[in-house]
Short mmCIF file of C-alpha atoms in Angstrom, two decimals:
data_model
loop_
_atom_site.label_atom_id
_atom_site.label_comp_id
_atom_site.label_asym_id
_atom_site.label_seq_id
_atom_site.Cartn_x
_atom_site.Cartn_y
_atom_site.Cartn_z
CA MET A 189 91.49 81.82 81.57
CA SER A 190 94.43 83.22 83.56
CA ALA A 191 94.72 84.80 86.98
CA GLY A 192 97.92 86.76 86.26
CA SER A 193 99.95 89.07 88.46
CA VAL A 194 98.52 91.57 90.96
CA ALA A 195 100.65 94.51 92.10
CA LEU A 196 99.48 95.90 95.44
CA VAL A 197 100.80 99.41 96.12
CA VAL A 198 102.00 99.58 99.73
CA PRO A 199 102.61 103.07 101.18
CA SER A 200 105.75 103.83 103.11
CA ASP A 201 103.79 105.17 106.09
CA PHE A 202 100.76 102.92 106.36
CA GLY A 203 98.80 102.82 109.60
CA VAL A 204 96.36 100.51 111.35
CA ALA A 205 93.44 101.30 109.01
CA ASP A 206 95.67 100.68 106.00
CA LEU A 207 96.48 97.20 107.30
CA TYR A 208 92.84 96.20 106.80
CA GLU A 209 92.56 97.54 103.27
CA LEU A 210 95.96 96.09 102.31
CA GLY A 211 95.24 92.78 104.01
CA ILE A 212 92.09 92.11 102.00
CA PRO A 213 93.71 91.95 98.53
CA ALA A 214 96.76 90.26 100.04
CA ALA A 215 94.52 87.49 101.42
CA VAL A 216 92.47 87.13 98.22
CA PHE A 217 95.26 87.24 95.67
CA GLY A 218 98.26 86.18 97.74
CA THR A 219 97.00 82.89 99.18
CA PRO A 220 97.29 80.03 96.64
CA GLN A 221 94.10 78.03 96.05
CA PRO A 222 95.39 75.16 93.88
CA ASP A 223 92.19 73.14 94.16
CA LEU A 224 90.19 76.10 92.77
CA ALA A 225 92.58 77.38 90.10
CA ASP A 226 96.18 76.48 89.37
CA PRO A 227 98.12 78.65 88.91
CA TRP A 228 96.58 81.18 91.27
CA TYR A 229 97.37 84.88 91.19
CA GLU A 230 100.95 86.09 91.68
CA LEU A 231 100.93 88.88 94.27
CA TRP A 232 103.58 91.59 94.25
CA LEU A 233 103.88 93.97 97.21
CA CYS A 234 105.14 97.17 95.60
CA GLY A 235 106.45 99.63 98.16
CA THR A 236 106.49 103.37 97.57
CA GLY A 237 109.71 103.82 99.55
CA ASN A 238 112.67 101.67 100.54
CA ARG A 239 112.00 97.98 99.93
CA SER A 240 112.96 97.00 103.48
CA ARG A 241 111.88 99.46 106.13
CA ASP A 242 109.99 99.95 109.37
CA THR A 243 106.48 101.21 108.80
CA MET A 244 104.18 101.45 111.79
CA PRO A 245 105.44 100.26 115.22
CA GLY A 246 105.88 96.50 115.24
CA PHE A 247 105.77 96.05 111.44
CA THR A 248 108.55 95.83 108.88
CA LEU A 249 107.90 95.62 105.14
CA ASN A 250 110.29 93.48 103.10
CA SER A 251 109.40 93.63 99.43
CA ALA A 252 111.14 92.40 96.32
CA HIS A 253 109.20 94.97 94.28
CA GLY A 254 109.09 98.72 94.07
CA LEU A 255 106.70 101.19 92.54
CA GLU A 256 108.48 100.94 89.20
CA ASP A 257 107.46 97.28 88.91
CA ILE A 258 103.72 97.89 88.65
CA VAL A 259 104.12 98.67 84.94
CA ASN A 260 104.60 94.94 84.30
CA ALA A 261 101.60 93.71 86.33
CA ASP A 262 98.31 92.47 84.93
CA THR A 263 96.33 94.17 87.72
CA VAL A 264 97.35 97.11 89.92
CA ILE A 265 95.54 97.86 93.18
CA VAL A 266 95.81 101.21 94.98
CA SER A 267 94.04 101.74 98.32
CA TRP A 268 96.05 104.69 99.57
CA VAL A 269 97.11 108.28 99.04
CA PRO A 270 98.69 110.45 101.76
CA ASP A 271 96.16 112.00 104.14
CA GLU A 272 97.29 115.44 103.02
CA VAL A 273 95.78 114.81 99.57
CA PHE A 274 92.19 114.87 100.83
CA GLU A 275 92.74 116.83 104.05
CA GLU A 276 94.87 119.70 102.74
CA ASN A 277 94.39 119.44 98.97
CA ALA A 278 98.01 118.37 98.58
CA PRO A 279 99.13 116.79 95.28
CA VAL A 280 99.16 113.04 94.78
CA PRO A 281 102.78 111.78 94.73
CA PRO A 282 103.96 112.28 91.13
CA GLU A 283 105.91 109.02 91.07
CA LEU A 284 102.68 107.11 91.77
CA ILE A 285 100.83 108.98 89.02
CA SER A 286 103.59 108.29 86.51
CA ALA A 287 103.70 104.59 87.41
CA LEU A 288 99.91 104.22 87.11
CA ARG A 289 99.85 105.88 83.68
CA ARG A 290 102.64 103.65 82.41
CA ALA A 291 100.95 100.53 83.79
CA HIS A 292 97.64 101.47 82.18
CA ASP A 293 99.34 102.21 78.86
CA ASN A 294 100.94 98.78 79.11
CA GLY A 295 97.51 97.13 79.37
CA ALA A 296 97.20 96.71 83.15
CA ARG A 297 93.80 96.70 84.85
CA ILE A 298 93.87 99.52 87.40
CA VAL A 299 91.86 99.15 90.61
CA SER A 300 91.30 101.46 93.57
CA ALA A 301 89.75 101.06 96.98
CA CYS A 302 88.71 103.93 99.23
CA VAL A 303 90.89 107.03 98.71
CA GLY A 304 93.01 105.25 96.12
CA ALA A 305 90.52 106.72 93.65
CA TYR A 306 92.31 110.07 94.06
CA ALA A 307 95.45 108.55 92.51
CA LEU A 308 93.50 107.15 89.55
CA ALA A 309 91.73 110.47 89.15
CA GLU A 310 94.94 112.49 89.21
CA ALA A 311 96.39 110.14 86.59
CA GLY A 312 93.42 110.92 84.34
CA LEU A 313 92.31 107.31 84.27
CA LEU A 314 88.79 108.14 85.50
CA ASP A 315 88.02 111.05 83.16
CA GLY A 316 84.64 110.51 81.51
CA LYS A 317 83.99 107.42 83.63
CA LYS A 318 81.86 106.53 86.64
CA ALA A 319 83.74 106.04 89.89
CA THR A 320 83.24 105.69 93.61
CA ALA A 321 85.23 105.89 96.84
CA HIS A 322 84.47 105.84 100.54
CA TRP A 323 81.34 107.94 101.03
CA MET A 324 83.22 110.29 103.37
CA HIS A 325 85.52 111.34 100.51
CA THR A 326 83.31 111.28 97.42
CA ALA A 327 82.11 114.91 97.66
CA LEU A 328 85.68 116.23 97.57
CA LEU A 329 86.58 113.77 94.81
CA ALA A 330 83.73 115.08 92.67
CA GLU A 331 84.62 118.71 93.38
CA ARG A 332 88.30 118.23 92.67
CA TYR A 333 87.81 116.16 89.50
CA PRO A 334 84.69 117.41 87.66
CA LYS A 335 85.35 115.20 84.62
CA ILE A 336 84.49 112.13 86.70
CA ASP A 337 80.92 110.91 87.31
CA VAL A 338 81.29 110.21 91.04
CA ASP A 339 78.62 108.01 92.62
CA ALA A 340 78.78 107.86 96.41
CA SER A 341 76.04 105.24 96.64
CA LYS A 342 77.86 102.27 95.06
CA LEU A 343 79.97 99.58 96.69
CA TYR A 344 82.12 99.34 93.58
CA ILE A 345 82.03 100.33 89.92
CA ASP A 346 83.48 98.29 87.06
CA GLU A 347 84.44 100.30 84.00
CA GLY A 348 86.32 97.45 82.33
CA ASP A 349 90.00 98.29 82.61
CA VAL A 350 89.49 100.69 85.53
CA LEU A 351 87.56 99.75 88.69
CA THR A 352 86.88 101.67 91.90
CA SER A 353 85.35 100.73 95.24
CA ALA A 354 84.32 102.23 98.53
CA GLY A 355 86.51 101.70 101.56
CA MET A 356 87.00 98.91 104.06
CA SER A 357 84.87 95.82 103.36
CA ALA A 358 83.75 97.06 99.95
CA GLY A 359 87.30 96.31 98.86
CA LEU A 360 86.63 92.64 99.54
CA ASP A 361 83.50 92.78 97.39
CA LEU A 362 85.55 94.22 94.56
CA CYS A 363 88.32 91.65 94.98
CA LEU A 364 85.79 88.81 94.77
CA HIS A 365 84.24 90.53 91.75
CA LEU A 366 87.68 90.44 90.08
CA VAL A 367 88.04 86.75 90.88
CA ARG A 368 84.57 86.19 89.44
CA ARG A 369 85.57 88.05 86.26
CA ASP A 370 88.86 86.20 85.92
CA LEU A 371 88.06 82.67 87.09
CA GLY A 372 84.27 82.37 87.14
CA ALA A 373 81.44 82.35 89.66
CA HIS A 374 82.18 78.90 91.06
CA VAL A 375 85.74 79.81 92.06
CA ALA A 376 84.64 83.17 93.50
CA ASN A 377 81.81 81.56 95.46
CA GLN A 378 84.06 78.84 96.88
CA LEU A 379 86.68 81.40 97.87
CA ALA A 380 84.03 83.55 99.54
CA ARG A 381 82.78 80.51 101.44
CA ARG A 382 86.29 79.88 102.76
CA MET A 383 86.50 83.51 103.83
CA VAL A 384 83.04 83.24 105.44
CA VAL A 385 81.59 86.16 103.50
CA PRO A 386 78.73 86.51 100.99
CA GLY A 387 79.67 85.09 97.60
CA HIS A 388 78.41 88.07 95.65
CA ARG A 389 77.35 91.54 96.66
CA PRO A 390 76.68 93.45 93.43
CA GLY A 391 78.38 96.79 93.08
CA ASN A 392 75.08 98.65 92.89
CA LEU A 393 74.28 97.94 96.54
CA GLY A 394 74.44 100.88 98.92
CA GLN A 395 77.62 101.60 100.88
CA TYR A 396 75.81 101.44 104.20
CA VAL A 397 72.48 100.20 105.53
CA ASP A 398 70.12 101.13 108.35
CA LEU A 399 71.65 99.67 111.51
CA SER A 400 68.30 99.94 113.31
CA VAL A 401 67.13 96.73 111.58
CA PRO A 402 66.77 93.93 114.16
CA ALA A 403 69.75 91.58 114.01
CA SER A 404 68.17 88.40 115.42
CA ASP A 405 67.50 85.64 112.92
CA GLU A 406 63.95 85.15 114.17
CA GLU A 407 63.06 88.75 113.34
CA GLY A 408 65.29 88.96 110.28
CA LEU A 409 64.85 88.05 106.65
CA THR A 410 67.22 85.08 106.35
CA PRO A 411 64.51 82.37 106.32
CA VAL A 412 62.41 84.01 103.60
CA LEU A 413 65.44 84.82 101.46
CA ASP A 414 66.66 81.23 101.71
CA TRP A 415 63.14 80.09 100.80
CA ALA A 416 63.19 82.36 97.73
CA ARG A 417 66.63 81.14 96.63
CA ALA A 418 65.29 77.59 96.57
CA ARG A 419 62.43 78.67 94.27
CA LEU A 420 64.04 81.03 91.79
CA ASP A 421 62.50 79.11 88.89
CA GLU A 422 59.00 79.99 90.18
CA PRO A 423 57.14 83.30 89.86
CA LEU A 424 58.05 85.30 92.96
CA THR A 425 56.40 88.58 93.84
CA ILE A 426 56.94 91.07 96.60
CA GLU A 427 53.52 90.14 97.91
CA ALA A 428 54.42 86.43 98.07
CA LEU A 429 57.71 87.13 99.84
CA ALA A 430 56.02 89.51 102.25
CA ARG A 431 53.38 86.90 103.12
CA ARG A 432 56.14 84.35 103.75
CA ALA A 433 57.86 86.85 106.05
CA ALA A 434 54.54 87.65 107.78
CA MET A 435 54.85 91.32 106.84
CA SER A 436 52.97 93.77 104.71
CA PRO A 437 54.53 94.35 101.27
CA ARG A 438 55.48 97.88 102.30
CA THR A 439 57.19 96.71 105.48
CA PHE A 440 58.98 93.90 103.63
CA TYR A 441 60.23 96.32 100.98
CA ARG A 442 61.50 98.71 103.63
CA ARG A 443 63.19 95.97 105.70
CA LEU A 444 64.91 94.33 102.71
CA HIS A 445 66.15 97.64 101.41
CA ALA A 446 67.47 98.61 104.84
CA THR A 447 69.18 95.22 105.25
CA THR A 448 70.68 94.75 101.78
CA GLY A 449 70.73 98.22 100.26
CA THR A 450 68.68 97.05 97.28
CA THR A 451 65.03 96.54 96.33
CA PRO A 452 63.27 93.15 96.37
CA LEU A 453 63.09 93.01 92.56
CA GLN A 454 66.78 93.87 92.18
CA TRP A 455 67.68 91.32 94.86
CA LEU A 456 65.75 88.64 92.95
CA LEU A 457 67.45 89.57 89.69
CA ASN A 458 70.88 89.43 91.31
CA GLU A 459 70.14 85.96 92.71
CA ARG A 460 68.81 84.75 89.35
CA ILE A 461 71.88 85.96 87.49
CA THR A 462 74.05 84.16 90.05
CA ARG A 463 72.02 80.98 89.50
CA ALA A 464 72.41 81.35 85.72
CA GLN A 465 76.18 81.77 86.09
CA ALA A 466 76.41 78.54 88.10
CA LEU A 467 74.36 76.62 85.52
CA LEU A 468 76.41 77.99 82.62
CA GLU A 469 79.60 76.87 84.37
CA SER A 470 78.47 73.43 85.48
CA THR A 471 75.95 72.14 82.89
CA ASP A 472 75.42 71.81 79.14
CA LEU A 473 71.83 73.02 79.37
CA SER A 474 70.60 75.36 76.68
CA VAL A 475 70.42 79.10 77.37
CA GLU A 476 66.63 78.82 77.07
CA LYS A 477 66.52 76.12 79.76
CA ILE A 478 68.87 78.06 82.03
CA ALA A 479 66.69 81.15 81.64
CA ALA A 480 63.71 79.11 82.81
CA LEU A 481 65.53 77.44 85.72
CA SER A 482 66.87 80.75 86.96
CA GLY A 483 63.46 82.41 86.73
CA ILE A 484 64.43 85.00 84.13
CA GLY A 485 62.01 83.62 81.56
CA THR A 486 63.27 83.63 77.99
CA ALA A 487 66.73 83.34 76.47
CA ASN A 488 66.43 86.91 75.21
CA ASN A 489 65.67 88.18 78.70
CA LEU A 490 68.64 86.27 80.08
CA ARG A 491 70.97 87.65 77.42
CA HIS A 492 69.79 91.20 78.12
CA HIS A 493 70.18 91.08 81.91
CA PHE A 494 73.32 88.91 81.82
CA LEU A 495 75.12 91.28 79.49
CA LYS A 496 74.09 94.26 81.61
CA GLN A 497 75.24 92.76 84.94
CA VAL A 498 78.09 90.44 83.98
CA GLY A 499 79.44 92.33 81.00
CA ARG A 500 79.37 89.47 78.52
CA SER A 501 76.82 87.22 76.84
CA PRO A 502 75.81 83.86 78.38
CA SER A 503 77.48 81.98 75.51
CA ASP A 504 80.74 83.92 75.92
CA TYR A 505 80.61 83.34 79.66
CA ARG A 506 80.12 79.59 79.17
CA GLN A 507 82.97 79.44 76.67
CA GLU A 508 85.31 81.08 79.18
CA PHE A 509 84.18 79.51 82.43
CA GLY A 510 82.23 76.37 81.49
CA ARG A 511 83.36 72.93 82.57
CA HIS A 512 84.72 72.08 79.11
CA GLN A 513 86.80 75.23 78.68
CA SER A 514 90.36 74.77 77.56
#
């Protein structure tokens, strides 16, 4: 179990919006967390221009790394291409394409956020794969790169060695997903708690939700969802949750979908998989017992859903992230 090095591609002309999407991976991977995992990730800021230069007014980038260094990183993150790429159909900078191809050939995991997907697409790394980007740019991405299965509805998509996400806060979801993959659910959940964000938003959630949903806690769904989380080992139906929320099943379904971007049954499955991950990491209970405690039923059901959502079997997950791992 190793965190490894993360190369964050920093454009020479980044603006205010870029600060947010660059700051997220910098905060996740660049802030040591020795009580959670030691060593933590090693973050490299890899500039696309001069290594010491003024960028936007009031900011100067000083970097020990350039674009040529990403070939040696374990993970490469791209959240930028020039505006002209998606506004005027201009080419992606060839030096970035070449560096990404060499990094991928060298075994690096390549990650994009927002319009960074255009760079991965131009490098051919998304051909034949599913991918996403900010919903404002997915239609052009699909038109420009027909070999890619573009899905505008997802927060992020994990294709193993290549991952893509929507823009802005979806980048944080993907970063926490990477931490979860590398260091386990407990570390990712603790880091999310420190950052005061949800521990796990699955990539299949929608990119945006209906903002007309009432925001007050009294009218919201927080109490019933907390109640359900405390009873995941019990049979839970939409009807039971709706009664607890004092709503009709139809209204509850509509409100939960508008609030979370997912259905009640998918929300329950996501929570149960998260519970199973925590039990696999922290206990020696059998897979059969964990399936029961997480509400998934049988060991076979747990293996099926766990492999589909986490990408590995429960036993492999325990071997990598369990409390007795080497």
